[in-house]
């Protein structure tokens, strides 16, 4: 599941086991020239390409295919990986890794963003609490990566970075708190696509079979449907909590949640539980809106009273035949 935060205490972390190499990439690393030959059916892409038209504003067909793919052919993967492993190792030891220029170049490439995420993920084992200089360096490097993720529409890498921002801390302050203003967190398009990618990744890990839907037995289909529903519920719960942590409005969260309800197959109890996650905030916002309305109403009533008082005095003067000149005197 993706990171979730509680109202009191620090946020737990998501398992990043699925960040390791995909079967396609392993096939490439062993010299196979056509990794696509052994790929299973892409049920994820098929499902999202056949969504109801009413959900077309979630993610485009290109998005669905993009987040389902994980290959990178932009530069030699081994060289990219070696650089990022060395760079991240130096970052955690000294806070000021060398060759920042080469880092910036690789950040523009998909493999660079992916390998940075993997290298930082490996450091989680022993380095969750970091020094101030490392914390500041992580903040700057994450900001750079997130900029290129946003520019290049790299949902997968951005999702991994999001998870990692809830992992590292310094003096009780988490990395995500230093990156709250980054524009990518305030894009519903990112949350929609990242959520679909997270569901797909976890479902691949938890599904008992990799057979295409057409080749599954009825029992396998029912089992997969139940796994999919539970995966959807767990991920949606975590994503809503993360969105709250990043300061999204309850309106944006509700819009995201309700859209996902339409394609989830969740039962009413599960939906109610998810709605409860933001109920307190929604009630607070309603109270604030009501308070603001009452304050505006009070101001309007005071203004109206002043107008009526002035109007009444004017009528009183005129009823006694007092001229404007006499009033001023």
CSV table of N, CA, C and O in Angstrom, one decimal, residues 38 119 125 128 155 176 181 185 302 314:
chain,number,residue,atom,x,y,z
A,38,UNK,N,7.5,-12.4,-24.3
A,38,UNK,CA,7.0,-13.2,-23.2
A,38,UNK,C,6.1,-12.4,-22.3
A,38,UNK,O,5.8,-12.8,-21.2
A,119,UNK,N,18.0,3.9,-6.0
A,119,UNK,CA,19.2,4.1,-5.2
A,119,UNK,C,18.8,4.6,-3.8
A,119,UNK,O,19.3,4.2,-2.8
A,125,UNK,N,17.0,1.5,4.4
A,125,UNK,CA,17.2,0.4,5.4
A,125,UNK,C,17.9,1.0,6.7
A,125,UNK,O,17.6,0.7,7.8
A,128,UNK,N,16.9,6.3,7.7
A,128,UNK,CA,15.7,7.0,7.7
A,128,UNK,C,15.8,8.4,8.5
A,128,UNK,O,15.1,9.4,8.1
A,155,UNK,N,5.0,9.6,-14.3
A,155,UNK,CA,4.2,9.3,-13.1
A,155,UNK,C,4.8,8.3,-12.2
A,155,UNK,O,4.8,8.5,-11.0
A,176,UNK,N,8.6,15.3,3.1
A,176,UNK,CA,7.4,15.8,2.3
A,176,UNK,C,7.0,17.2,2.8
A,176,UNK,O,6.4,18.0,2.0
A,181,UNK,N,4.8,22.6,-1.5
A,181,UNK,CA,4.4,23.6,-2.5
A,181,UNK,C,4.7,23.2,-3.9
A,181,UNK,O,4.4,23.9,-4.8
A,185,UNK,N,2.1,18.0,-6.7
A,185,UNK,CA,1.2,17.5,-5.7
A,185,UNK,C,-0.2,18.1,-5.8
A,185,UNK,O,-1.2,17.5,-5.3
A,302,UNK,N,-24.9,45.5,9.0
A,302,UNK,CA,-24.4,46.7,9.6
A,302,UNK,C,-24.4,47.8,8.6
A,302,UNK,O,-24.8,49.0,8.9
A,314,UNK,N,-32.5,61.8,6.9
A,314,UNK,CA,-32.8,62.7,5.8
A,314,UNK,C,-34.3,63.0,5.7
A,314,UNK,O,-34.8,64.1,5.5
